[in-house]
XYZ file of C-alpha atoms in Angstrom:
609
model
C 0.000 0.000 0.000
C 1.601 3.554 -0.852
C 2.038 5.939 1.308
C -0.721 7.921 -0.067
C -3.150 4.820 1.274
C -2.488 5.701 4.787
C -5.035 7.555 6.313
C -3.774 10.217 8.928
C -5.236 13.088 11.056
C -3.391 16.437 10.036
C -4.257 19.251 11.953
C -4.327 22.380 9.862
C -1.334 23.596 11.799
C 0.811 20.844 12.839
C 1.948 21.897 16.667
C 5.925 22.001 17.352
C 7.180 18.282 18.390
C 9.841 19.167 21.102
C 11.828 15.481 22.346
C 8.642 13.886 20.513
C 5.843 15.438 22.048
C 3.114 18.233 20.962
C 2.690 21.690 22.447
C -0.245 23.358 21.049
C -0.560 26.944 22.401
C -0.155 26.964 26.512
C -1.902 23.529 27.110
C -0.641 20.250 27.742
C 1.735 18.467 25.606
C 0.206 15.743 22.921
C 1.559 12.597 22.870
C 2.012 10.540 19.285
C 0.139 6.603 19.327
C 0.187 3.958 17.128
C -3.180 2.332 17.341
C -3.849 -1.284 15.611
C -5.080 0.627 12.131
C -1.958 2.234 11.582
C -3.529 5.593 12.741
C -1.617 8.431 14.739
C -3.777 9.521 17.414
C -2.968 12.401 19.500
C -3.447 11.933 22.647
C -3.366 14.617 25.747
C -0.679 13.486 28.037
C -1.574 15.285 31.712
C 0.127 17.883 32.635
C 2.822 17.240 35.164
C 1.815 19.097 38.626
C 3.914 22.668 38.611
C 6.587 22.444 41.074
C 6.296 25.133 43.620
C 9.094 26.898 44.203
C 9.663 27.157 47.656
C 9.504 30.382 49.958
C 13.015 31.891 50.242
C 13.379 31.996 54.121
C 13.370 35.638 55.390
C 17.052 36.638 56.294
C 17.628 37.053 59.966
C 17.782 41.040 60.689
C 21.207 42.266 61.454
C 21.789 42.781 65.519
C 22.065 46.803 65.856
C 25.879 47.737 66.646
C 25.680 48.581 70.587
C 25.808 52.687 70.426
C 28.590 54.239 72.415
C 27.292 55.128 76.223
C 26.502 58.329 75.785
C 28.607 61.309 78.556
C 26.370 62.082 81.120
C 27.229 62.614 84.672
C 28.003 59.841 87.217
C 26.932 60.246 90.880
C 30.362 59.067 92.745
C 29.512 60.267 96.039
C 26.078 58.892 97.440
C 23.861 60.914 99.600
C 21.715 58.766 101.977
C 18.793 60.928 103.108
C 18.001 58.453 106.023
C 20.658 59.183 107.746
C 22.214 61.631 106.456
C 25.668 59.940 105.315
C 28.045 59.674 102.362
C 28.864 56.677 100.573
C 31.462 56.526 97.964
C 30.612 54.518 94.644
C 34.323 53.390 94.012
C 33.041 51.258 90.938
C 31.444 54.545 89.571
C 34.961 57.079 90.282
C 37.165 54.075 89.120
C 35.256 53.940 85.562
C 36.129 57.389 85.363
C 39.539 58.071 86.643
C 40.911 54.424 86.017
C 40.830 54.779 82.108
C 44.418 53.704 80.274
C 44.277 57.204 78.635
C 44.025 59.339 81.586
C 44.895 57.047 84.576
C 48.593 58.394 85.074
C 48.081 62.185 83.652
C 47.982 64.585 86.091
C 44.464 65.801 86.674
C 42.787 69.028 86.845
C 40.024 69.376 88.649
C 37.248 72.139 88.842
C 33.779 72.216 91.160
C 31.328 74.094 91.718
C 29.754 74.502 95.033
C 27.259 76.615 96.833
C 23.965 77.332 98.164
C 21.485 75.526 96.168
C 19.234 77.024 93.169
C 21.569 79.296 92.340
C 22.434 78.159 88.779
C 25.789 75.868 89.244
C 24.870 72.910 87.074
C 23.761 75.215 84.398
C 26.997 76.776 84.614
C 28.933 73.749 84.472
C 26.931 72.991 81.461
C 27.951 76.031 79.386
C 31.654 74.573 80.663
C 30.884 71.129 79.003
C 30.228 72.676 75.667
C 33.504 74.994 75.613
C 35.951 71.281 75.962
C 33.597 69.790 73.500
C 34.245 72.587 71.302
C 38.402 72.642 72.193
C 38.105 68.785 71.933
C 36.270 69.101 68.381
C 38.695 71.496 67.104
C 42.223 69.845 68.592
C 41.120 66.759 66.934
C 40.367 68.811 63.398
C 43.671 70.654 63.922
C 42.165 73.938 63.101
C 43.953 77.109 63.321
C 41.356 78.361 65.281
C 42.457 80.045 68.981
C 41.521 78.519 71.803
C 39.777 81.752 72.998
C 37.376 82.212 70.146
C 33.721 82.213 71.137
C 32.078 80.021 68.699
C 32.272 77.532 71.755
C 29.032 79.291 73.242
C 26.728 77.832 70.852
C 23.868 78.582 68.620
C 21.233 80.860 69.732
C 18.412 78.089 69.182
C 20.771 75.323 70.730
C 19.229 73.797 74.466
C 21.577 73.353 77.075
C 22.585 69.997 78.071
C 24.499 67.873 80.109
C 24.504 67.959 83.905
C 20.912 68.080 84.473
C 19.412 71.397 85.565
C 16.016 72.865 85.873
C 13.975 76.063 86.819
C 12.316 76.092 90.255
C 12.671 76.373 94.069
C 13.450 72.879 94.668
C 17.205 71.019 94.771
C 18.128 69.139 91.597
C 21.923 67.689 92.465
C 22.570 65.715 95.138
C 25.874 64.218 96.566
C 28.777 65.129 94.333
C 28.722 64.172 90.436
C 31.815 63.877 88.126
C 31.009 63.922 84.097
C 31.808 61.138 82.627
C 34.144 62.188 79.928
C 37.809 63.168 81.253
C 39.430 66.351 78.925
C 42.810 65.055 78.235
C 44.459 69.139 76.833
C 47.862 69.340 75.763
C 49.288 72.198 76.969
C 52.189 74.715 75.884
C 54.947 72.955 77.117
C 53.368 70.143 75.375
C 52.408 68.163 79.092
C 48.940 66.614 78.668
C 46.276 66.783 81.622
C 43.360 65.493 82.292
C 40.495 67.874 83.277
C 37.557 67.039 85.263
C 34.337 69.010 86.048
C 32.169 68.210 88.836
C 29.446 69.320 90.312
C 28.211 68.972 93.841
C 24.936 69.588 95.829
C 23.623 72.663 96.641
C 23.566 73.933 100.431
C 21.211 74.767 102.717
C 18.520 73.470 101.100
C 15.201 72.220 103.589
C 16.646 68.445 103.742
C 20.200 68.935 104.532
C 21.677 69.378 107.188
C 24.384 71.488 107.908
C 27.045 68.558 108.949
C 25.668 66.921 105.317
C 26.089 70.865 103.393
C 29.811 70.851 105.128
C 30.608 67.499 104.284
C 30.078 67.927 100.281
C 31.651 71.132 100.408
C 34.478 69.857 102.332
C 35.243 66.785 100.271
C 34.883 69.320 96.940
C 37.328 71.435 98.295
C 39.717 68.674 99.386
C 39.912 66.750 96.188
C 39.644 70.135 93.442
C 42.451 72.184 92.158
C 39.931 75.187 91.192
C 37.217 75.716 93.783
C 34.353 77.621 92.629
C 32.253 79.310 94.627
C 28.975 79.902 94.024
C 27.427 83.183 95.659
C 24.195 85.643 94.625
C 24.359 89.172 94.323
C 27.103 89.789 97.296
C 29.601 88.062 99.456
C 27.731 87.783 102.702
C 29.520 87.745 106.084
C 27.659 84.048 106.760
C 29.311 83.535 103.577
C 32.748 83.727 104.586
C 31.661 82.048 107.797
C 30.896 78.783 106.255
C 34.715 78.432 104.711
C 35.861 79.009 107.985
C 34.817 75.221 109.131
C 37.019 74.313 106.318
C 39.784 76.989 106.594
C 40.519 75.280 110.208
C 42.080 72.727 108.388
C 44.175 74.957 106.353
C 45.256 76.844 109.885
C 46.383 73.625 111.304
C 47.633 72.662 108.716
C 49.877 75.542 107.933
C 51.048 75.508 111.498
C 52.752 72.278 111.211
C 53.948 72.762 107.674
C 54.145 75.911 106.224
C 51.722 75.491 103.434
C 48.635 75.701 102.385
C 46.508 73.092 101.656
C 43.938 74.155 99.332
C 45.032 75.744 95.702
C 42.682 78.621 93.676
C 39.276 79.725 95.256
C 37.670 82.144 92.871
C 34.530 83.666 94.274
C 31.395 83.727 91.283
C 29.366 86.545 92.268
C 25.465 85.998 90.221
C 23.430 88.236 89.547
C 25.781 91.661 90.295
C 23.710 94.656 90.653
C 26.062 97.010 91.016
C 28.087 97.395 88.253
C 28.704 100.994 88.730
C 31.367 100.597 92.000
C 32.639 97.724 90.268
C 32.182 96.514 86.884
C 31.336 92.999 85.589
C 34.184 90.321 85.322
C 37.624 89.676 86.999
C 38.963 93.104 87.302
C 36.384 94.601 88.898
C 35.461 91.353 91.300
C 38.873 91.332 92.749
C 38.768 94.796 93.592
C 35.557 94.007 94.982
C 36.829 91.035 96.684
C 39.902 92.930 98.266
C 37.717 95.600 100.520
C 35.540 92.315 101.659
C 38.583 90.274 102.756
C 40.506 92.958 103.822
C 41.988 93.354 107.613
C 40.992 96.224 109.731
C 42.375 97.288 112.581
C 38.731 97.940 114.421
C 37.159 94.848 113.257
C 36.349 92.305 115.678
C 38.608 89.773 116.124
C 36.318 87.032 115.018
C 36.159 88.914 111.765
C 39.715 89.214 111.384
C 40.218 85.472 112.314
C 37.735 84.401 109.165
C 39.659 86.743 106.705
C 43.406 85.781 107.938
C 42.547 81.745 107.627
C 41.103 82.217 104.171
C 44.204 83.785 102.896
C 46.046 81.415 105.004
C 44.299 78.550 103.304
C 44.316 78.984 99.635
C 47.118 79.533 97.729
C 45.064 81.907 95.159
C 42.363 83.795 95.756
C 40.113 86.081 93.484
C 36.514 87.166 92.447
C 34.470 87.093 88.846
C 31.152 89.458 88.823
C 28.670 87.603 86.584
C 25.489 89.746 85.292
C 22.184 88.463 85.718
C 21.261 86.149 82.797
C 17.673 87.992 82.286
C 14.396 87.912 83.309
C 13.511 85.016 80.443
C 15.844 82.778 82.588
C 14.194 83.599 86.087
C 10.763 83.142 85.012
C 9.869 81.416 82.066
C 9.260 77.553 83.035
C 9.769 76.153 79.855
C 13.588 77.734 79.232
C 16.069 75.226 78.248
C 18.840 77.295 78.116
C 18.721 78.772 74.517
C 21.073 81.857 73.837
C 18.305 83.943 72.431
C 16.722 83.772 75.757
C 19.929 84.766 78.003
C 20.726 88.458 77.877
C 23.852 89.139 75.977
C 25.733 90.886 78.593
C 25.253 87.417 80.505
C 26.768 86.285 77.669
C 29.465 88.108 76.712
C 30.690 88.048 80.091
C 30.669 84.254 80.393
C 32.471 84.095 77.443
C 34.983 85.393 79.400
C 34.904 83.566 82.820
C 35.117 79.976 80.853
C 38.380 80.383 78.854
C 39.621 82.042 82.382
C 39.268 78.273 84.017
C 39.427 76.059 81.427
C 41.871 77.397 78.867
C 45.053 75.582 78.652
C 47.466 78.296 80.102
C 44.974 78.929 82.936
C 44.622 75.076 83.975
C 45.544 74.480 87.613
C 46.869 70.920 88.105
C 46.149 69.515 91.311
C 48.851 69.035 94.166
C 48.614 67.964 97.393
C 51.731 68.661 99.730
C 53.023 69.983 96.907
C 53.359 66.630 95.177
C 51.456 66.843 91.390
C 48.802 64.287 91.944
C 47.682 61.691 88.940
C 44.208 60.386 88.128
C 44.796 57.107 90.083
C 46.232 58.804 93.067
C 42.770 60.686 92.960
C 40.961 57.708 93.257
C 42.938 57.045 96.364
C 42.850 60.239 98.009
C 38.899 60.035 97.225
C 38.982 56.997 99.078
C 40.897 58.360 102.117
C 38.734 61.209 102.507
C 34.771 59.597 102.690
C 36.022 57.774 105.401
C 36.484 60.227 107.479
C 32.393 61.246 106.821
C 31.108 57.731 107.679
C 31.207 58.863 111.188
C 28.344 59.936 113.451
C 29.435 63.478 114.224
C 31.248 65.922 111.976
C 34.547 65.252 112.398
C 37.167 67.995 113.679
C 38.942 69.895 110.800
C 42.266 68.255 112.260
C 40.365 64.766 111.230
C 40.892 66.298 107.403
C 44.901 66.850 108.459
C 44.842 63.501 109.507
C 43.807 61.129 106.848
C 46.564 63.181 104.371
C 49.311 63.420 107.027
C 48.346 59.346 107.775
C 49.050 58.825 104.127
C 52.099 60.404 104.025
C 53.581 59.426 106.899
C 53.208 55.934 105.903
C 54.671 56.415 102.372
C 57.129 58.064 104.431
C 57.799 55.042 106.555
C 57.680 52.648 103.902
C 60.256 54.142 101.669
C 62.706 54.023 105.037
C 62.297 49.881 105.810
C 62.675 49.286 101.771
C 65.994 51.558 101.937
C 66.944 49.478 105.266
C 66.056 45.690 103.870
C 67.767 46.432 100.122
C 70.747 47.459 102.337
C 71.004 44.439 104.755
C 70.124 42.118 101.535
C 73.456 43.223 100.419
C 75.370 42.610 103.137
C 73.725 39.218 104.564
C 70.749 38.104 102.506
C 70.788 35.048 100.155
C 73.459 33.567 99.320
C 75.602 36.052 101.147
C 78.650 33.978 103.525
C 78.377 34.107 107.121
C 78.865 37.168 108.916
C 80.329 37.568 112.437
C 77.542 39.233 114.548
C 79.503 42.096 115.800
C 80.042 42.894 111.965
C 76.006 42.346 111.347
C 75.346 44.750 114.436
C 77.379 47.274 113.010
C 75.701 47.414 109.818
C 72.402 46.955 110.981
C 73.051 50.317 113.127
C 74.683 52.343 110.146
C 71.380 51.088 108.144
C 69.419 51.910 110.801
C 70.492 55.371 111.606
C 70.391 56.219 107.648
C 66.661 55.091 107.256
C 65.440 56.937 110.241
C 67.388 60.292 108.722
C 65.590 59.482 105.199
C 62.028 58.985 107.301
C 63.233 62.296 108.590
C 64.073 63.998 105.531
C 60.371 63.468 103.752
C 58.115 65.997 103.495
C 55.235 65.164 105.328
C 52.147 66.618 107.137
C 51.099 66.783 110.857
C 54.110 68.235 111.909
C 56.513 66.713 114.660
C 54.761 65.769 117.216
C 52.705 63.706 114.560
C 55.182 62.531 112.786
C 57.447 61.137 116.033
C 54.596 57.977 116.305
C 55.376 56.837 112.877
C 58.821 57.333 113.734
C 58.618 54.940 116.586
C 56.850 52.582 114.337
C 59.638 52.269 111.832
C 61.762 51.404 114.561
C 60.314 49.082 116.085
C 59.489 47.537 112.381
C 63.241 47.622 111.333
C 64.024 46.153 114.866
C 62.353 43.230 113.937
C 63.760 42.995 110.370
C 66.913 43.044 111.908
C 66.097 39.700 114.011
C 64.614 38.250 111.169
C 68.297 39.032 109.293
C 70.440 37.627 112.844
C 68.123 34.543 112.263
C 68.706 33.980 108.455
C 72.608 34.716 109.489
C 72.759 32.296 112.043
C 71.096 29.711 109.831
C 75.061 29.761 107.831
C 76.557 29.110 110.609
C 77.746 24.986 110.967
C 78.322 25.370 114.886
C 74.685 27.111 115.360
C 73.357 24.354 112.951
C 75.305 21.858 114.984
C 73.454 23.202 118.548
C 70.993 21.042 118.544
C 71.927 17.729 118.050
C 75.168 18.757 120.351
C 72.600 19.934 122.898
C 70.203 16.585 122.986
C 74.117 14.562 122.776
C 75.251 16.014 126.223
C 71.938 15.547 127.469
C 71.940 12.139 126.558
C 75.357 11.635 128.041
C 74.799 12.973 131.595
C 71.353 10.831 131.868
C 73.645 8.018 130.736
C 75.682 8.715 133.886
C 73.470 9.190 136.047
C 71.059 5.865 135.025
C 74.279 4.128 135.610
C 75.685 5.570 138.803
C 72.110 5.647 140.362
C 71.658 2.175 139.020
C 74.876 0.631 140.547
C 74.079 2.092 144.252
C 70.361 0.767 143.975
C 68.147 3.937 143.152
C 66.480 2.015 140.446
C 63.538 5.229 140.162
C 65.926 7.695 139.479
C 67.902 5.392 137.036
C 64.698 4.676 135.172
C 63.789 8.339 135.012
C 67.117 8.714 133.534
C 66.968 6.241 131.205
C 63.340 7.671 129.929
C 65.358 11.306 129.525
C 68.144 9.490 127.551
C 65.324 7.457 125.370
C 63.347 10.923 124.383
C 66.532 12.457 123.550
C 67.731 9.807 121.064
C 64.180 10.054 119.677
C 64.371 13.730 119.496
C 67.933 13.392 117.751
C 66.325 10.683 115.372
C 63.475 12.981 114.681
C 65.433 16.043 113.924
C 68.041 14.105 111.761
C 65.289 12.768 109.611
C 63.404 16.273 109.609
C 66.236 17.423 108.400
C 67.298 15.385 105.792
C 64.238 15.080 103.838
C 62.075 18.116 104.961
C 59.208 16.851 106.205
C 57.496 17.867 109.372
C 58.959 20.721 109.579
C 56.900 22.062 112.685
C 58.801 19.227 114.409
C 61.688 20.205 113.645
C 61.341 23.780 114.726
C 59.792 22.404 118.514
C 62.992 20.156 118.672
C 65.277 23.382 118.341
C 63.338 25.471 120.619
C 63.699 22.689 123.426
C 66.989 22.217 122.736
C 67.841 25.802 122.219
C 65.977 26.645 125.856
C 67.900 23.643 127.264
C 71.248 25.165 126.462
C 70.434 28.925 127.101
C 68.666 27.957 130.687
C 70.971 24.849 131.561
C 73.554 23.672 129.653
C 75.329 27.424 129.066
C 74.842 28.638 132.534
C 76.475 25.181 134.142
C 79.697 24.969 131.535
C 79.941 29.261 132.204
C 79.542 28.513 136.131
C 82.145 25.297 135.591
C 84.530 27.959 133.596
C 84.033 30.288 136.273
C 85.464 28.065 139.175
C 88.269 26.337 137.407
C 89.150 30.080 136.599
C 89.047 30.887 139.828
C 90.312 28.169 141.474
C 93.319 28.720 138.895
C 94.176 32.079 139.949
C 93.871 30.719 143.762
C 96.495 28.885 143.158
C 98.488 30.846 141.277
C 98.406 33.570 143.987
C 98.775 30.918 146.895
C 102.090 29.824 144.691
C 103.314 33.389 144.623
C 103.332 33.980 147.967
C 104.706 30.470 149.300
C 107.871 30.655 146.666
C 109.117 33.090 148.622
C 109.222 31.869 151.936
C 110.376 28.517 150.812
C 113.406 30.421 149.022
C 114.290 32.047 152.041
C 113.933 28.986 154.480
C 116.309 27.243 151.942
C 118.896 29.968 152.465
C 118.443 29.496 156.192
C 119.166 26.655 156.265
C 122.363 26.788 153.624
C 123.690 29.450 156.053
């Protein structure tokens, strides 16, 4: 049959064959069969199911980098309203002063202090934003000065940082440090680290005056540049409040000649009188001269306050600061925008900040005269709050104390080290064996040189303090010494040798004495003796043992003590005793043969004659 025989389908449009199978538009592929006649049938082949794709899986959100702690400011001393103590948070101050880049720099450190509502935080605050604004431009390394004013701000820029607030209640309590430390290189190229605190207000209606002392005592103690905070005038009350802590200057000038505290500067708010002495330093400090000046027809209570103020701080002087407008005073909802501050507030500020904080006018804390770093801070810090634990308020001379304590101690310290590397040289380790009238020697040469150095140190509390810690050292270097007569003797073969020599002769007299006592019948005694002569070859045994493999050593060390109290209270006074009579007994006879040769000689002659 030809080909033109075969019946066949034919679609009008034959549909693409793809790997032998039929699309036809979008549906389902058509499969080719032979049936039995020959005939290709199309057939619809069912669709495969689609394969679903499946869901991507949603990508775990990135964790948010932890943001930098923001600066704010960190309460370090603790005011407990109870009972109306102090607490120091030595976790908080450490965290602060304890950083590697300031730890050993010497610190700088200003506070504010004062009766409370009177504006300090918000002054520290326009502070804060003049070292942010040094800070900012050190780190650009702009030529701009130091004492531009660009540092003040914006006029629609709120003040922030320690916080501060309008009203008639208190807003800081304890004493506050900000967190971040100012490290400013200076002109002789010295860096220092600057700190700004701020402390609690006085007098306010839940303090009490031992608690109002207390902060303004420990601010005064531990700052280079004290500020205080006053209102319109310096008050006599005033300058009877710093004369609590101007005691402790007075006593402590007496013994030492200096004075304890560094700059004071008086901040006079709120100056009304501007026309007998005008805004700023110039005018303050001739202000501040008539107030702390000496008359000769003032009482002499007066006279007292002014002479231990100058007495006490090494600088002294006075800033007149304008009132800051009526805006500030009364508007509830300022936040310390410049376009609400007068500008005679502010042009004067923008003097008093560069006065404290600029680089040539930073005042590095001392104490005793003696540059103080970050970490001796901390230390000092730690020093002082103990003294405030108390019940009462302690006595100015309490302050004196706890720094003269310190120092007296260093003091002492540095003379026993000076002493023990000295007698190390001469007798420690390895060092031979020394003949103790050679050791004595030394150890009094040492001795007399480390009590000249303890003398030499400057140090507070004067003399009569000072003589106590004297006494201590030598009564510590004393004992060194017998410690040092001890490891000397230790070299010595014939001291090693003591003991078993000691528990030997012991031994040998019981042995005597069992057998003596034995032979003429006094069997008790003789068994007594023989339990003597037992323990002792024990003892020896013991000791021996002990001291070949160096075990038990408490053993060891009992054994010497008995033997060492055997020959001190027995054994040495019976042999010097012994000594003593044979010596005597020897020059007995050699007198009693001095005198009898004589008379022999001459009888002998007689009797030649």
């Amino acid at each position: 049959m030809g080909v033109e025989d075969v019946p066949m389908l034919i679609p009008p449009q034959m549909p693409k064959l793809v790997n032998n199978k039929i699309h036809l538009g979008g549906g389902a592929p058509l499969a080719f069969i032979d049936d039995e006649e020959g005939v290709i049938l199309l057939k619809e082949e069912p669709a495969p199911p689609e394969e679903q794709k499946p869901e991507p899986e949603p990508e775990p959100e990135p964790e948010p980098e932890p943001e930098p702690e923001k600066a704010r400011p960190i309460q370090v001393v603790l005011a407990n309203e109870d009972d109306h103590g102090f607490e120091l948070d030595e976790a908080a101050l450490e965290s602060i002063l304890m950083q590697e880049h300031v730890r050993d720099l010497n610190v700088v450190v200003l506070s504010v202090a004062g009766a409370f509502r009177k504006g300090k935080s918000f002054l520290l605050d326009f502070m804060l934003r003049y070292m942010y604004n040094q800070a900012a431009t050190s780190n650009k390394q702009s030529k701009m000065k130091w004492s531009s004013n660009a540092w003040i701000g914006g006029n629609d820029e709120p003040l922030t940082g320690f916080t501060w607030r309008g009203g008639c209640e208190r807003e800081t309590t304890g004493i506050q440090v900000w967190s971040d430390v100012f490290v400013v290189e200076k002109k002789d190229g010295s860096k220092v680290a600057v700190l700004l605190v701020d402390t609690q207000g006085a007098f306010d209606s839940q303090s009490t005056i031992k608690d109002c002392a207390t902060v303004f005592a420990l601010s005064t103690m531990t700052s280079s540049v004290q500020v205080y905070n006053l209102s319109q005038n310096i008050q006599e009350d005033d300058l009877q409040h710093l004369q609590l802590f101007t005691e402790y200057g007075r006593l402590a000038l007496e013994q030492i000649y200096e004075k304890p505290f560094q700059k004071l500067l008086f901040l006079i708010r709120d100056w009304c009188y501007p026309y007998e002495h005008d805004y700023g330093l110039e005018g303050g400090n001739r202000f501040l001269e008539r107030r702390l000046q000496v008359k000769q027809n003032q009482h002499e209570e007066l006279q007292n306050v002014r002479k231990h103020i100058h007495a006490c701080f090494s600088s002294i002087g006075c800033f007149l600061l304008p009132h800051p407008g009526l805006r500030v005073a009364t508007n509830p909802h300022f936040d310390g925008r410049l376009k609400d501050i007068n500008e005679e507030f502010q042009r004067e500020l923008q003097e008093l900040v560069p006065l404290l904080l600029a680089p040539e006018n930073l005042v590095e804390k001392e104490i005793n005269g003696d540059k103080v770093t970050c970490r001796d801070l901390l230390e000092y810090f730690k020093a002082y709050i103990k003294i405030y634990q108390g019940e009462e308020l302690p006595h100015p001379k309490s302050m004196l104390q706890a720094t003269a304590e310190a120092n007296n101690l260093t003091a002492v310290a540095g003379a026993k080290d000076t002493y023990s590397k000295g007698m190390e040289q001469i007798c420690g380790g390895t060092k031979p064996y020394l003949a103790p009238a050679d050791l004595q020697r030394y150890h009094e040469q040492l001795r007399e040189a480390s009590i000249k150095q303890f003398r030499g140190v400057k140090k507070m509390g004067g003399t009569e303090f000072s003589h106590r810690y004297q006494d201590q050292l030598e009564g510590e270097l004393d004992e060194l010494y017998a410690n040092f007569i001890k490891h000397n003797d230790s070299k010595n073969i014939f001291y090693a040798a003591r003991t078993p020599a000691t528990l030997f002769a012991v031994m040998f007299v019981t042995y005597i004495i069992a057998t003596v006592t034995g032979f003429i019948g006094l069997s008790v005694i003789a068994m007594l003796a023989n339990l003597v002569m037992g323990v002792s070859l024990l003892s020896l045994c013991a000791w021996a043992y002990v001291r070949y493999s160096g075990e038990y050593r408490e053993v060891a060390e009992v054994i010497d003590l008995t033997a060492e109290a055997l020959w001190e209270q027995v054994l040495k006074p019976l042999t010097e005793q012994y000594m003593e009579d044979n010596i005597r007994q020897t020059v007995v006879n050699s007198i009693r043969a001095s005198l009898t040769e004589p008379v022999a000689s001459q009888s002998s002659r007689l009797k030649s004659n």
